[in-house]
Amino acid sequence: MADTITTRAKDFPEWYQDVIRAADLAEPAIVVKGAMVIKPNGYAIWEKIQRELDNRFKATGHKNAYFPMFIPESFLKKEAEHVEGFSPELAVVTIGGGKELEERYVVRPTSETIIGHFFNKWIKTHRDLPMLINQWANVVRWELRTRMFLRTSEFLWQEGHTAHATHDEALAEVLRMLDVYADFAENVMAMPVIRGEKTMNEKFAGALKSYCIEGLMQNGWALQAGTSHDLGQNFGKAFDVKFQNLAGQSEYVWQTSWGVSTRLIGGLIMTHSDDAGLVCPPKLAPYHVVIIPIFKTPEEKAATSAVGAKLAEDLKAKGLSVVFDDRDDRPGSKYFEWERKGACCRVEIGPKDLEKKSYAFKRRDVEKKEFAPLDGAVAHITGQMEQMQKDLFNKAKAFRDASTKQVDSWDAFKAMHEGPGGFASCHWCGDGKCEAQVKEETKVTIRCIPLGNPKESGACIKCGRPSAQRVLFARAY
RNA sequence: CGGGGUGUAGCGCAGCCUGGUUCAGCGCGCCACGCUUGGGACGUGGAGGUCGGCGGUUCGAAUCCGCCCACCCCGACCA
């Protein structure tokens, strides 16, 4: 068959590529190395992600703004750790209008520095705080190795940037936005995530601390789905962002930044999809309902189409995305096509249904096809969409939970990651060298120290030294 | 950037070792018409390719040689 999809069991990365192609979500740009084209079906998902998140950002008091894509190279150099972290992956503009530039521009890999520059201008007193800004933008990081949605040289994201009068307040913001991400991931993407703190090795270059949400993909690898950073006063000092406090003294602001990207779409695919193609939770699906009339004669076509088109209108009125597919093709062929593309459910209306006043209903994530009365179809279908949203989350969570294991011996640790993968909850002494050694030997990294982690004494999985808590290890994208 | 793999029609591939009348082919998809339509129908006709690119060897290159490019996998780096 054309559009064949490799099975997950045979070759997971190949399957991932196949699903993207079969669902027509995106393709590698090729003419621009490491870049991708997000096609309409894929971009529709991104637009829904944007809408959902943007509503949540607005609800938490943030306002959107836009800063230049070109950043003076000197800005990057103002924060030592930041420049060190990003310099290998920068794209730099040296010529403009045919002339060598006086100062080179970097194409933004992230906007902490240029926003720091403007915060310096905008913030004068404690009355200007908190400053709560979000930007929807593209960023460029010159990656050596790319995978569609998960890592491309250019990608789309949002980056929140805030400034506060106290560290406590900034930290509260960091955790509040982490919660927004977690809520979005679980309730909209139906992707269960662990909230946690990054180790010093894994944190954002320039941050005091980084927090993250981590999901687990079907191949047992973790995916960092969102990050929220406590920047402390690092950028405040680098860009001299000061405010006058109540006592009349000048203080550096405390800043945060947080972001999610089009990588989420990769996470969505690897969380829910199956060997037949894309599976998408209703809250993000480009297509909710596909209605297919079944007929033999022109009279039957007219009759089933009339009922189908009417149902389509009724469902659209409920805010669902509906396709009425009366193309001249075999029904079975249509079924497979819409399954590949991740339509949440399918409705068939045939001559027998007209007699029985029924319709056939098939949910993308459920094996069995059922027949239901046409009366109340709208309520039934909208109800099923809500149920599907919950079922996908529960299924993913069951997988995640079953793939999360407490591991207390190095042999078991190695065996787990040579085998099925998953989250290994292990004791860790807290030494970054130990962490690096584990990574070198097994490619497994510490994904996070879960928030609210219970204290428990034990021995480090690698070196055996005393440990106060377990952390989550996994192979990661 | 190192190691491995792959580039031939939209997708999946054969042909390459042993250069030339099986060398521009196959399956699926696509277009037209007919017939069909409750899980990938069928028939007839048709469109579609600088064989990844450049250079070389040769009377002759998809095929041999060199260089380059892109994509995929594994590493280093990372949302």
XYZ file of C-alpha atoms (C1' of nucleotides) in Angstrom:
556
model
C 0.000 0.000 0.000
C 1.037 3.540 -0.482
C 1.520 5.472 2.703
C 2.607 2.364 4.484
C 3.467 2.915 8.099
C 6.292 0.949 9.679
C 5.164 -0.656 12.915
C 6.365 0.759 16.211
C 7.772 -2.602 17.161
C 9.874 -2.846 14.024
C 11.429 0.607 13.977
C 10.146 3.359 16.225
C 11.925 6.322 14.591
C 10.798 5.145 11.157
C 7.251 4.766 12.455
C 7.390 8.310 13.780
C 8.436 9.666 10.378
C 5.809 7.578 8.626
C 3.006 8.876 10.818
C 4.011 12.457 10.114
C 4.005 11.788 6.400
C 0.845 9.694 6.337
C -1.062 12.279 8.369
C 0.384 15.028 6.209
C 1.606 17.008 9.212
C 5.006 18.131 7.964
C 7.981 17.379 5.780
C 11.689 18.140 5.907
C 12.446 21.359 4.046
C 15.606 19.784 2.532
C 16.441 22.993 0.634
C 17.114 24.509 4.052
C 19.224 22.115 6.028
C 17.713 21.009 9.293
C 14.490 22.936 8.758
C 10.976 21.639 8.286
C 7.754 22.703 6.662
C 4.736 22.421 8.912
C 1.875 21.560 6.600
C -1.744 22.631 7.141
C -2.720 19.530 9.112
C 0.226 19.985 11.430
C -0.142 23.711 11.713
C -3.796 23.284 12.648
C -2.619 21.396 15.724
C -0.135 24.140 16.555
C -2.858 26.778 16.232
C -4.992 24.899 18.732
C -2.041 24.565 21.083
C -1.440 28.298 20.779
C -5.038 29.200 21.441
C -5.269 27.016 24.533
C -2.004 28.227 25.987
C -2.572 31.844 25.091
C -5.877 31.798 26.944
C -4.107 30.414 29.980
C -1.343 33.015 29.789
C -3.865 35.825 29.550
C -5.802 34.361 32.445
C -2.665 34.523 34.570
C -2.114 38.178 33.737
C 0.438 37.994 30.946
C 0.468 40.201 27.889
C 1.865 39.399 24.468
C 4.611 41.471 22.873
C 7.155 40.998 20.145
C 10.900 41.617 20.177
C 13.369 41.664 17.273
C 14.642 38.439 15.808
C 18.112 39.959 15.386
C 20.033 40.438 18.600
C 23.296 42.390 18.839
C 26.031 39.850 19.393
C 27.333 41.801 22.369
C 24.047 41.198 24.221
C 24.628 37.461 24.289
C 28.034 37.990 25.808
C 26.774 39.922 28.802
C 25.838 36.831 30.770
C 28.836 34.509 30.938
C 27.067 31.175 31.355
C 24.397 32.114 28.840
C 26.840 32.861 26.037
C 28.801 29.737 26.805
C 25.654 27.645 26.588
C 24.400 29.079 23.339
C 27.415 30.103 21.274
C 27.888 26.728 19.571
C 24.419 26.834 18.102
C 24.106 30.422 16.956
C 23.378 31.662 13.467
C 25.064 35.026 12.959
C 24.225 37.784 10.485
C 27.339 39.574 9.274
C 26.095 41.341 6.152
C 23.062 43.604 5.720
C 22.144 45.475 2.578
C 25.288 44.233 0.929
C 27.528 45.805 3.543
C 29.468 44.276 6.387
C 27.693 45.143 9.634
C 29.419 47.211 12.308
C 28.072 44.882 14.932
C 27.074 41.376 14.045
C 23.573 40.164 14.884
C 22.737 36.733 16.137
C 19.433 35.226 15.077
C 17.659 34.758 18.396
C 18.126 31.354 19.968
C 16.018 32.718 22.869
C 15.270 36.261 23.959
C 16.453 36.727 27.535
C 19.128 39.197 26.499
C 17.183 41.494 24.221
C 14.267 41.477 26.627
C 16.701 42.269 29.427
C 17.761 45.298 27.434
C 14.184 46.565 27.162
C 13.269 45.678 30.722
C 16.119 47.995 31.667
C 14.318 50.819 29.855
C 10.823 49.949 31.028
C 11.329 49.166 34.688
C 12.027 52.051 37.044
C 10.052 51.479 40.216
C 8.381 48.672 42.126
C 5.149 50.037 40.646
C 6.300 48.714 37.239
C 6.456 45.235 38.700
C 5.632 42.520 38.149
C 6.290 42.800 34.439
C 4.563 39.846 32.783
C 5.360 39.432 29.092
C 4.952 36.605 26.623
C 6.193 36.334 23.069
C 5.124 33.952 20.293
C 8.055 33.637 17.959
C 10.406 31.536 15.921
C 13.923 30.832 17.146
C 17.011 29.383 15.517
C 19.509 26.977 16.995
C 22.065 25.511 14.632
C 21.525 21.863 15.435
C 23.812 19.141 14.193
C 21.170 16.523 14.265
C 17.506 17.134 13.620
C 14.245 15.236 13.955
C 10.968 16.612 12.761
C 9.137 18.570 15.461
C 11.517 17.310 18.166
C 14.580 19.193 17.046
C 14.895 21.405 13.991
C 17.195 24.344 13.326
C 14.288 26.734 13.346
C 11.243 26.153 15.461
C 8.171 27.928 16.761
C 7.571 28.516 20.419
C 6.382 30.880 23.071
C 8.680 32.394 25.626
C 7.370 34.059 28.752
C 9.590 36.634 30.402
C 8.744 38.183 33.733
C 10.393 40.477 36.244
C 9.564 40.665 39.950
C 10.491 42.580 43.056
C 11.426 39.590 45.154
C 12.882 36.151 44.628
C 9.926 34.552 46.374
C 7.567 36.174 43.947
C 9.659 35.128 40.952
C 9.852 31.571 42.176
C 6.093 31.506 42.659
C 5.751 32.616 39.037
C 8.131 29.896 37.848
C 6.088 27.232 39.580
C 2.756 28.749 38.603
C 3.681 28.589 34.911
C 5.024 25.086 35.333
C 1.572 24.189 36.629
C -0.026 25.883 33.635
C 2.109 23.703 31.369
C 1.347 20.553 33.303
C -2.368 21.296 33.264
C -2.234 21.950 29.533
C -0.229 18.809 28.818
C -2.541 16.573 30.804
C -5.936 18.099 30.139
C -5.508 19.268 26.556
C -2.794 17.049 25.112
C -3.857 14.091 27.273
C -0.167 13.553 27.916
C 0.717 12.741 31.511
C 3.777 14.600 32.753
C 6.047 14.692 35.766
C 6.815 18.083 37.243
C 10.365 18.371 38.409
C 13.524 20.296 38.917
C 16.488 19.931 36.580
C 19.906 19.033 37.878
C 22.670 21.626 37.564
C 24.019 19.785 34.519
C 20.690 19.941 32.737
C 19.508 23.432 33.622
C 19.145 26.396 31.263
C 22.359 28.309 30.592
C 22.067 31.412 32.736
C 19.366 30.252 35.128
C 19.637 29.688 38.848
C 17.354 26.708 38.507
C 15.261 25.112 35.789
C 12.009 23.269 36.228
C 10.391 21.028 33.666
C 7.561 18.781 32.717
C 8.639 15.400 31.413
C 6.500 12.998 29.438
C 7.186 9.388 28.532
C 6.920 8.306 24.924
C 5.754 4.885 23.736
C 9.315 3.711 23.118
C 10.259 4.307 26.732
C 12.160 7.537 26.112
C 11.410 10.705 28.001
C 10.561 14.008 26.377
C 11.078 17.357 28.015
C 7.830 19.018 27.077
C 8.213 22.384 28.759
C 10.592 24.354 30.922
C 10.291 27.152 33.435
C 13.379 28.939 34.700
C 14.244 30.837 37.827
C 16.728 33.335 36.397
C 17.465 34.919 39.741
C 19.156 38.281 39.227
C 21.575 36.979 36.600
C 20.072 38.869 33.686
C 19.071 41.779 35.900
C 22.709 42.284 36.711
C 23.880 41.681 33.158
C 21.467 44.297 31.779
C 21.317 46.510 34.828
C 17.595 46.098 35.306
C 16.941 47.934 38.569
C 13.891 49.251 40.371
C 13.416 51.536 43.315
C 11.860 49.666 46.222
C 9.504 50.953 48.898
C 12.447 52.074 50.991
C 13.768 54.111 48.093
C 16.702 51.821 47.457
C 17.748 50.519 44.070
C 17.546 46.731 43.577
C 18.026 44.308 40.715
C 14.843 42.618 39.508
C 14.249 38.905 39.856
C 13.366 37.323 36.526
C 11.790 34.180 35.116
C 11.407 32.699 31.673
C 9.395 29.741 30.464
C 8.647 28.129 27.139
C 7.089 25.367 25.118
C 7.599 24.730 21.433
C 6.346 22.887 18.384
C 8.176 19.963 19.955
C 4.903 19.369 21.773
C 3.490 18.077 18.489
C 6.202 15.424 18.432
C 5.229 14.495 21.977
C 1.604 14.330 20.987
C 2.400 11.927 18.153
C 4.625 9.671 20.228
C 2.203 9.562 23.136
C -1.006 8.533 21.384
C -0.512 7.406 17.811
C -0.574 3.777 16.710
C 0.483 1.602 13.794
C -2.481 2.815 11.751
C -1.388 6.441 11.969
C -2.102 9.564 13.935
C -4.224 9.486 17.052
C -5.062 12.916 18.376
C -7.013 13.979 21.460
C -10.220 15.826 20.520
C -9.087 19.084 22.079
C -6.264 19.343 19.535
C -7.478 17.251 16.602
C -7.705 18.906 13.180
C -10.670 16.628 12.386
C -13.192 15.512 14.971
C -15.827 13.770 12.891
C -15.772 12.373 9.395
C -19.167 11.524 7.964
C -19.251 9.024 5.129
C -22.455 8.333 3.225
C -22.885 4.775 1.968
C -24.919 4.164 -1.168
C -25.409 2.055 -4.244
C -27.876 4.038 -6.306
C -28.185 7.761 -7.004
C -31.354 7.754 -4.913
C -29.496 6.250 -1.982
C -26.678 8.715 -2.428
C -29.115 11.610 -2.299
C -30.914 10.236 0.741
C -27.854 9.296 2.824
C -26.066 12.487 1.860
C -28.994 14.604 2.955
C -28.953 13.004 6.385
C -25.160 13.120 6.589
C -24.894 16.741 5.546
C -27.555 17.703 8.078
C -25.720 15.894 10.859
C -22.497 17.605 9.778
C -24.140 21.002 10.175
C -25.528 20.105 13.590
C -22.109 18.927 14.785
C -20.375 22.004 13.410
C -22.837 24.112 15.356
C -21.458 22.428 18.476
C -17.989 23.621 17.563
C -16.700 20.331 16.193
C -14.521 20.116 13.116
C -16.493 17.968 10.677
C -15.750 16.582 7.244
C -18.598 15.309 5.093
C -16.788 12.960 2.735
C -18.990 12.066 -0.218
C -16.151 11.634 -2.683
C -16.649 8.963 -5.295
C -14.495 6.300 -3.687
C -14.918 3.040 -1.838
C -15.877 3.573 1.800
C -13.133 1.279 3.077
C -10.531 3.375 1.361
C -11.879 6.465 3.093
C -11.837 4.724 6.477
C -8.112 4.040 6.214
C -7.334 7.514 4.983
C -9.057 9.254 7.873
C -7.553 6.875 10.394
C -4.071 7.746 9.118
C -4.898 11.421 9.439
C -6.059 11.119 13.005
C -9.743 11.960 12.673
C -11.208 11.291 16.130
C -14.220 9.399 14.914
C -16.138 8.297 11.879
C -19.833 8.243 11.182
C -21.269 6.069 8.420
C -24.773 6.576 7.151
C -26.098 3.946 4.780
C -29.438 2.755 3.443
C -29.949 0.395 6.367
C -29.427 3.271 8.747
C -32.074 5.293 6.994
C -34.535 2.465 7.591
C -33.535 1.998 11.213
C -32.902 5.690 11.855
C -29.407 4.844 13.014
C -25.788 5.455 12.096
C -22.543 3.563 12.457
C -19.982 5.072 14.804
C -16.293 4.240 15.055
C -13.932 5.954 17.442
C -10.294 6.198 16.379
C -9.005 4.788 19.659
C -11.601 2.021 20.028
C -11.556 -1.228 18.042
C -15.259 -1.855 17.759
C -17.721 -0.128 15.494
C -21.152 0.485 16.994
C -24.580 1.494 15.765
C -26.511 4.227 17.500
C -29.879 5.915 16.992
C -29.783 8.997 14.803
C -31.946 10.744 17.362
C -29.528 12.195 19.858
C -26.526 11.654 17.561
C -25.095 15.057 18.348
C -25.215 14.479 22.084
C -23.776 10.998 21.721
C -20.891 12.127 19.516
C -19.971 15.148 21.597
C -20.101 12.895 24.665
C -17.824 10.402 22.975
C -15.336 13.148 22.194
C -15.193 14.056 25.865
C -14.784 10.422 26.776
C -12.046 9.927 24.211
C -10.127 12.840 25.678
C -10.211 11.131 29.089
C -9.523 7.659 27.757
C -6.424 8.757 25.868
C -5.029 10.354 28.990
C -5.771 7.311 31.123
C -4.232 4.965 28.591
C -1.087 7.073 28.368
C -0.916 7.375 32.130
C -1.290 3.635 32.599
C 1.620 3.128 30.213
C 3.722 5.757 31.954
C 3.010 4.287 35.380
C 3.730 0.750 34.236
C 7.003 1.994 32.725
C 8.145 3.735 35.898
C 10.105 1.498 38.217
C 12.134 1.830 41.354
C 15.571 0.527 40.524
C 18.195 -0.140 43.168
C 20.964 -2.037 41.444
C 23.273 -1.005 38.642
C 22.655 -4.261 36.780
C 18.908 -3.784 36.894
C 19.400 -0.188 35.792
C 21.408 -1.224 32.756
C 19.015 -4.035 31.917
C 16.051 -1.684 32.031
C 17.589 0.791 29.637
C 18.945 -1.821 27.284
C 15.439 -3.232 27.246
C 12.114 -1.423 27.410
C 13.340 1.874 28.836
C 11.024 3.994 30.933
C 11.530 6.088 34.036
C 13.921 4.569 36.547
C 13.411 6.029 40.001
C 16.819 5.737 41.626
C 18.846 7.098 44.450
C 21.444 9.668 43.469
C 24.165 11.170 45.595
C 23.753 14.600 44.058
C 27.184 14.710 42.430
C 27.167 15.922 38.841
C 30.166 13.746 38.046
C 28.177 10.655 38.941
C 25.371 11.866 36.712
C 27.801 12.439 33.837
C 29.278 8.994 34.291
C 25.876 7.349 34.084
C 25.235 9.292 30.912
C 28.494 8.261 29.370
C 28.035 4.598 30.129
C 24.345 4.230 29.340
C 23.160 7.418 27.534
C 20.628 7.714 30.315
C 20.216 11.093 31.994
C 18.480 12.451 35.035
C 15.257 13.865 33.686
C 14.285 15.586 36.878
C 14.013 15.623 40.607
C 10.235 15.364 40.945
C 8.529 18.151 42.868
C 7.315 17.056 46.274
C 9.726 14.168 46.112
C 9.618 12.199 49.365
C 12.877 12.204 51.294
C 14.221 8.708 51.661
C 17.726 7.649 52.525
C 19.497 5.192 50.287
C 22.615 4.549 48.260
C 23.471 6.235 44.958
C 22.741 3.933 42.015
C 26.166 4.636 40.549
C 28.655 5.232 43.357
C 26.849 3.865 46.397
C 27.389 6.972 48.470
C 24.530 8.123 50.710
C 21.522 9.654 48.996
C 18.603 11.580 50.423
C 16.112 11.004 47.644
C 15.251 9.257 44.413
C 15.407 11.010 41.048
C 14.039 10.003 37.634
C 16.426 8.609 35.055
C 15.572 7.912 31.415
C 16.802 7.992 27.863
C 15.629 11.278 26.430
C 15.058 13.085 23.169
C 31.623 16.980 13.241
C 32.974 11.218 13.870
C 30.816 6.063 12.809
C 26.945 3.388 9.944
C 22.970 3.446 6.254
C 20.061 5.403 2.203
C 19.270 8.487 -2.353
C 15.791 5.452 -9.291
C 7.829 8.664 -10.653
C 3.752 11.196 -5.054
C 4.923 6.560 -1.612
C 7.446 1.715 -1.356
C 11.061 -0.731 -4.267
C 13.799 -3.905 -8.292
C 17.767 -3.129 -11.742
C 24.040 -1.762 -10.272
C 28.307 -6.953 -8.650
C 29.172 -9.010 -14.586
C 28.409 -0.991 -18.733
C 25.055 -1.923 -24.475
C 17.583 -4.466 -26.593
C 14.328 -7.206 -20.064
C 17.496 -0.550 -18.583
C 13.628 3.555 -17.719
C 10.834 -0.873 -14.792
C 7.321 -2.961 -10.908
C 3.451 -2.433 -6.848
C 0.465 1.230 -4.688
C -1.199 6.146 -5.469
C -2.717 9.921 -9.379
C -6.024 11.460 -14.100
C -10.315 9.985 -17.662
C -14.343 6.791 -18.683
C -17.202 2.592 -17.267
C -18.695 -0.469 -13.389
C -18.887 -0.388 -8.144
C -19.652 1.566 -2.935
C -21.499 -1.062 5.238
C -13.185 -2.100 6.028
C -7.989 -0.651 1.272
C -12.958 -3.412 -5.613
C -12.428 -4.204 -10.877
C -11.764 -3.120 -16.302
C -9.848 -0.074 -20.287
C -6.973 3.993 -21.453
C -3.487 7.749 -19.648
C -0.080 11.301 -17.133
C 4.241 11.336 -14.352
C 11.620 10.313 -14.000
C 17.702 15.632 -15.613
C 18.116 7.307 -12.105
C 20.495 13.093 -5.546
C 24.382 16.771 -7.893
C 29.062 17.757 -10.380
C 33.198 15.763 -12.708
C 35.916 11.569 -14.719
C 36.729 6.587 -17.366
C 34.434 4.696 -22.026
C 32.353 4.382 -28.706
C 28.459 3.996 -24.837
C 27.152 5.064 -17.586
C 21.287 4.343 -13.278
C 25.442 0.639 -13.507
C 32.640 1.704 -12.868
C 35.850 5.802 -10.330
C 36.338 10.636 -7.615
C 34.304 14.752 -5.153
C 30.018 17.082 -3.218
C 24.921 17.399 -1.259
C 20.658 15.752 1.372
C 17.977 12.539 4.529
C 17.814 8.486 8.373
C 20.233 5.801 12.582
C 24.182 5.803 16.544
C 27.467 9.432 19.286
C 28.943 14.667 21.017
C 25.181 19.214 21.774
C 20.322 20.585 22.694
C 13.246 22.656 23.433
